[in-house]
CSV table of C-alpha atoms in Angstrom, one decimal:
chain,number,residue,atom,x,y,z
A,20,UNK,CA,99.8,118.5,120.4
A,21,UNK,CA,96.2,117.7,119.6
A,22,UNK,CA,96.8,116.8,116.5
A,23,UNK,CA,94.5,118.0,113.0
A,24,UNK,CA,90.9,118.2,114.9
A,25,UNK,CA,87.5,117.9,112.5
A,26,UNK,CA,84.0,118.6,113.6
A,27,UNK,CA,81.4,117.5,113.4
A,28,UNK,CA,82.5,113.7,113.9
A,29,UNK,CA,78.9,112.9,112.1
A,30,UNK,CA,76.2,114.8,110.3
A,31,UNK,CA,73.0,114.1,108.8
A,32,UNK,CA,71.5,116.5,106.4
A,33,UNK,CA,68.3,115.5,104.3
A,34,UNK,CA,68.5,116.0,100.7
A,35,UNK,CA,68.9,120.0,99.9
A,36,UNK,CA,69.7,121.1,102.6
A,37,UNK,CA,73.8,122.3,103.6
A,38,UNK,CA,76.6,120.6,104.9
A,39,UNK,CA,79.7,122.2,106.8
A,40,UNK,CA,82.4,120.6,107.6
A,41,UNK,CA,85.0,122.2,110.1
A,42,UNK,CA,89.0,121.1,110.2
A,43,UNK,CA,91.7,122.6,112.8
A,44,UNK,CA,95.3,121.8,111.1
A,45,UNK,CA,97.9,120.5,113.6
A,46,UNK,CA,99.5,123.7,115.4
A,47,UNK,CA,102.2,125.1,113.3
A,48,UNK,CA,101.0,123.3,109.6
A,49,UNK,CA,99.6,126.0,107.5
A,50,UNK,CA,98.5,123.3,104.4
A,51,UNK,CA,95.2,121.5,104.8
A,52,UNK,CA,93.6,119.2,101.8
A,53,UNK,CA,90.9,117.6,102.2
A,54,UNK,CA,89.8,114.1,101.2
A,55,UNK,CA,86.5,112.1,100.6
A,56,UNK,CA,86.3,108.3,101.1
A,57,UNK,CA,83.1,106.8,99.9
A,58,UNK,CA,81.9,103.3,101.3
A,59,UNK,CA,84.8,100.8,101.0
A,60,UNK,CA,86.9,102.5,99.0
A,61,UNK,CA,90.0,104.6,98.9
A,62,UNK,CA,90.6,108.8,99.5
A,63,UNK,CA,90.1,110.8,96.7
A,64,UNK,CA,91.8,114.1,96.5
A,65,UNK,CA,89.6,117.0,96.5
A,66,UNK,CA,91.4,120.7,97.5
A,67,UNK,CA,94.6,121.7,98.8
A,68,UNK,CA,94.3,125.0,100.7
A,69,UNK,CA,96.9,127.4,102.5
A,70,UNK,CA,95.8,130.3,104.2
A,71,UNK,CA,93.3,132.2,102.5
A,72,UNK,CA,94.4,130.5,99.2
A,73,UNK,CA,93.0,127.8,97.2
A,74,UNK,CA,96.1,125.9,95.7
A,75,UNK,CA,94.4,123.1,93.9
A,76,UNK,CA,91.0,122.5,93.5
A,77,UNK,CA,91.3,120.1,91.2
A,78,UNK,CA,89.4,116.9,92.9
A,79,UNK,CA,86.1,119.4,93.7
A,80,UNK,CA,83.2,119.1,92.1
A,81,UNK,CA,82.0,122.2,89.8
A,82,UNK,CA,79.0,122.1,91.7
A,83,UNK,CA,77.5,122.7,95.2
A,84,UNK,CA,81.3,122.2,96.7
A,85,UNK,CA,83.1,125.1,98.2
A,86,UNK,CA,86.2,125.5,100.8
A,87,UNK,CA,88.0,128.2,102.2
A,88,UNK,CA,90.9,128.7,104.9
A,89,UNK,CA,90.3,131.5,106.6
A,90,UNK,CA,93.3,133.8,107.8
A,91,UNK,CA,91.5,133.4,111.4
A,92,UNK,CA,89.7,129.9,112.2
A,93,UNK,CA,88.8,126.6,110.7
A,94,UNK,CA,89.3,125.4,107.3
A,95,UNK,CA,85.7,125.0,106.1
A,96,UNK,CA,84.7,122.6,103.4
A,97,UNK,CA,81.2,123.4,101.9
A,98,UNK,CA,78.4,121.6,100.1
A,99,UNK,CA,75.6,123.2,99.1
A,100,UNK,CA,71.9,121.2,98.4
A,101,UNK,CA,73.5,117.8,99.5
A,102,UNK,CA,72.3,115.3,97.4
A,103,UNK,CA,72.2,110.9,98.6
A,104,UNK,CA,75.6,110.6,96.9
A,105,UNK,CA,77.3,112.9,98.9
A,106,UNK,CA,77.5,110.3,101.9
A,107,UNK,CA,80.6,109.4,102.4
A,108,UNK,CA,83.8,110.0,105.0
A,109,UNK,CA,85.5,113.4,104.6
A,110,UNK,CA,89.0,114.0,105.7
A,111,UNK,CA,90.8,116.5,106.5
A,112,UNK,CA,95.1,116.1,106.6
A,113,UNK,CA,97.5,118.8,107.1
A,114,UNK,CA,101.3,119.5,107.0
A,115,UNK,CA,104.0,121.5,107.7
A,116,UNK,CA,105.1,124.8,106.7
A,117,UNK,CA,107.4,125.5,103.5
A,118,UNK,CA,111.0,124.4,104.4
A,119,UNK,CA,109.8,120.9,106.6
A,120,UNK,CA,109.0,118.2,105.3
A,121,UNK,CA,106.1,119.4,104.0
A,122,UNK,CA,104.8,116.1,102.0
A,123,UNK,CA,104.1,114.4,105.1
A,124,UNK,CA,100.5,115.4,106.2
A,125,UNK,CA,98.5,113.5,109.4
A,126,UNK,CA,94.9,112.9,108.9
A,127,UNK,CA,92.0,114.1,111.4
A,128,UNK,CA,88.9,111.3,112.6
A,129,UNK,CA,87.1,112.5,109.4
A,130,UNK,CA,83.5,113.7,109.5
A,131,UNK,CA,80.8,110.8,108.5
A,132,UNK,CA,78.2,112.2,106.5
A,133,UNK,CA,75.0,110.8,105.5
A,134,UNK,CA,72.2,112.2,103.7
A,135,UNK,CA,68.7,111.1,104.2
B,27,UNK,CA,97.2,112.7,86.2
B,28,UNK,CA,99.2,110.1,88.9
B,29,UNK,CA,97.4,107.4,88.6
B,30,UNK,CA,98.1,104.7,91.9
B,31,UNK,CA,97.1,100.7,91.5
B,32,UNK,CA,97.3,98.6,94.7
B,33,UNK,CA,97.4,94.4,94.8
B,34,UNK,CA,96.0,92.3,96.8
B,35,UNK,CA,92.7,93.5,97.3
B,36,UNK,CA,92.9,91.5,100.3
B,37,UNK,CA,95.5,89.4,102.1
B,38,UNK,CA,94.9,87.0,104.9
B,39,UNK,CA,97.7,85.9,106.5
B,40,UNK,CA,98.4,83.3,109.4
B,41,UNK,CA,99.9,85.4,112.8
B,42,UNK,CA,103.8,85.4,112.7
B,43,UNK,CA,103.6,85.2,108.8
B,44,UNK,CA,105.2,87.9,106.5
B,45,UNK,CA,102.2,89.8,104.6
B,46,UNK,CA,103.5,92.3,101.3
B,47,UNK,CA,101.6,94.7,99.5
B,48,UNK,CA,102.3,96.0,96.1
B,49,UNK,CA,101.6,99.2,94.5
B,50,UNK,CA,102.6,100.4,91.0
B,51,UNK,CA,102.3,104.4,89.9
B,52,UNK,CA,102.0,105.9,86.6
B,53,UNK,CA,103.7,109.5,86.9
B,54,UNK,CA,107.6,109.7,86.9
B,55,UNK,CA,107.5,112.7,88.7
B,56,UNK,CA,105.9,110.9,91.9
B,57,UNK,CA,108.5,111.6,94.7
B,58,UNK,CA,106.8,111.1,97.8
B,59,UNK,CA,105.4,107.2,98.8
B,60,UNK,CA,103.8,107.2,101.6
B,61,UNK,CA,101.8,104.0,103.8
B,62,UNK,CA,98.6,104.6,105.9
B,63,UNK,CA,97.0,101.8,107.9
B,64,UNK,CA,93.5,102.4,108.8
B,65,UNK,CA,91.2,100.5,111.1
B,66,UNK,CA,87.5,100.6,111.1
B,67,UNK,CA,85.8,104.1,111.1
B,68,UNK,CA,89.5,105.8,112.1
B,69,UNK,CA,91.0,108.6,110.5
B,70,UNK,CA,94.4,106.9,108.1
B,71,UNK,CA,97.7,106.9,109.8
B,72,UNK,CA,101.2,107.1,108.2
B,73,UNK,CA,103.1,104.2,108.9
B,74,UNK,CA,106.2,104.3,106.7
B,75,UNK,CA,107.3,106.8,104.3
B,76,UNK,CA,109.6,107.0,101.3
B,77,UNK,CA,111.5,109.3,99.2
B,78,UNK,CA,112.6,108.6,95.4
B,79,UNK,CA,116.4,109.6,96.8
B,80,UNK,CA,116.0,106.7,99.2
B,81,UNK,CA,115.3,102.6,97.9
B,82,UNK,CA,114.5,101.2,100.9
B,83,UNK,CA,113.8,102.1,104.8
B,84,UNK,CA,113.0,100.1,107.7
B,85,UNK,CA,111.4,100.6,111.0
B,86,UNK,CA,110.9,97.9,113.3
B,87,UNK,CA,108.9,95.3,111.5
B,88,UNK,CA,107.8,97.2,108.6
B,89,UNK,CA,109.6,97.9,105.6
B,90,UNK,CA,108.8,99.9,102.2
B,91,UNK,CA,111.2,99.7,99.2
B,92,UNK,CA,111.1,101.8,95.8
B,93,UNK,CA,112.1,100.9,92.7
B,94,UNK,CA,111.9,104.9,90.2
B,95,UNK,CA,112.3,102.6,86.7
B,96,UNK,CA,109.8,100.1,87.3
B,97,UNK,CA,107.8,102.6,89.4
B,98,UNK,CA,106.6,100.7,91.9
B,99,UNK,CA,106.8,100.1,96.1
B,100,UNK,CA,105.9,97.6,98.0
B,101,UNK,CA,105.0,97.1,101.8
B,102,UNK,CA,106.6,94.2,103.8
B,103,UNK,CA,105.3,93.3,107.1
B,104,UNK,CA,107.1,90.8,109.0
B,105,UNK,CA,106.4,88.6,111.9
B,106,UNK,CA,102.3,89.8,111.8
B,107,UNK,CA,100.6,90.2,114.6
B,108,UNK,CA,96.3,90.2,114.7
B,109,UNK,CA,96.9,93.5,115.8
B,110,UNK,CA,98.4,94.4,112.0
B,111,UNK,CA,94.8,93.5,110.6
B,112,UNK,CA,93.3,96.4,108.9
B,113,UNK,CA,93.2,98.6,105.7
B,114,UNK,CA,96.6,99.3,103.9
B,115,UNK,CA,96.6,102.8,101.8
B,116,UNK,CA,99.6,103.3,99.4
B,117,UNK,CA,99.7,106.6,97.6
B,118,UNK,CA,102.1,108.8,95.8
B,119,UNK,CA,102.7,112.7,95.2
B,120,UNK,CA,104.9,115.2,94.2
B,121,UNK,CA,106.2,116.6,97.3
B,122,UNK,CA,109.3,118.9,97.8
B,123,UNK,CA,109.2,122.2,96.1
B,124,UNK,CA,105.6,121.5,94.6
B,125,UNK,CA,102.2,120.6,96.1
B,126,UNK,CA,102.0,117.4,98.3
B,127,UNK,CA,98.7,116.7,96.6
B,128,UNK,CA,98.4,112.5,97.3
B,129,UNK,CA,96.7,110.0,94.9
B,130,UNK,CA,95.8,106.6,96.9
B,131,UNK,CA,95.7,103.4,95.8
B,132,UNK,CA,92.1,101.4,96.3
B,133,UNK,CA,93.7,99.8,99.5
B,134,UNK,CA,94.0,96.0,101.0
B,135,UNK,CA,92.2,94.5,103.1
B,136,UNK,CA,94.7,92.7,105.7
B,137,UNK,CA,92.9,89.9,108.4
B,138,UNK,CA,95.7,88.3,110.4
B,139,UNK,CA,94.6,85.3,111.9
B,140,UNK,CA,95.6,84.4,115.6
């Protein structure tokens, strides 16, 4: 088992231009949420996503911040004219299916961002 | 919203010691507690869980107990070894039959020294 996979491991985007983020859930977990850790300090929630739905998006900024699970493929987590306080450590964690123990969710390496 | 406070900021414990970590949560519908350790630029992994049905479980040197009415959990850690040193995540959700969403505490800093 490969475990939840994220690409790319680090990015650097100057200011306006577009960051995407990729995530592989482990095989068999159909939830993914995604998390953002800025500079010495804990994970804030931003989206929980199943396939093809957005269940919470709740931590997301109204602004430039998208993500989707595709039926097919990678979850993608989008951000639109990045701006300098965007830099931070994104995670991506998934669980099981409905019916396991479907709290427990295992993190990927994250993808560093920084913006120039 | 849950709302997740961690203390110490940082601990720094002599190798062989016993090192705890508090966290306290605000919403009484939390059910899930679970502890990640993280070292330097790696991804946060689960050490210990809990469950509210459950008030304390043990594996190997670590330990995590619950208390629902006073909600709060703590992390024990016996015997440390240098290899323990690193960042300690608490957080909480409401697992089961809703969304696993997880609110984490601001984290400890742990430096075990040989």
């Amino acid at each position: 088992n490969a475990g939840v996979m994220q690409n790319p491991r680090h990015l650097v985007r100057r200011r306006g231009q577009e960051a995407r983020l990729r995530c592989s859930p482990m095989k068999g977990h159909s939830h993914v949420y995604w998390y953002r850790q800025l500079p010495e300090e804990g994970l804030k929630f931003m989206v929980y996503l199943q396939k093809e739905n957005i269940i919470d998006e709740s931590g997301m900024p109204k602004e430039r911040f998208s993500a989707e699970f595709p039926k097919e493929g990678p979850s993608i987590l989008r951000i639109q004219q990045v701006v300098r306080g965007d830099s931070a450590a994104y995670f991506c964690a998934s669980s099981p299916s409905p019916g396991l123990a479907k709290e427990t969710q295992y993190f990927g390496p994250g993808t560093r961002l920084l913006v120039l | 919203g849950e709302n997740v406070e961690q203390h110490p900021s940082t601990l720094s414990v002599q190798e062989g010691d016993s090192a705890v970590i508090k966290c306290t949560y605000s919403d009484s519908a939390s059910n899930y507690f679970p502890w990640y350790k993280q070292e330097l630029g790696k991804r946060p992994q689960l050490i210990i869980d809990i469950r509210s049905n459950v008030g304390e479980k043990k594996d190997q040197r670590i330990a995590v107990t619950l208390n629902k009415t006073a909600k709060h959990f703590s992390l024990h850690i016996t015997e440390t070894q240098p290899e323990d040193s690193a960042v300690y995540f608490c957080a909480a959700s409401m697992g089961g039959t809703s969304y696993g969403k997880l609110t984490f505490g601001q984290g400890t800093i742990l430096t075990v020294h040989p």
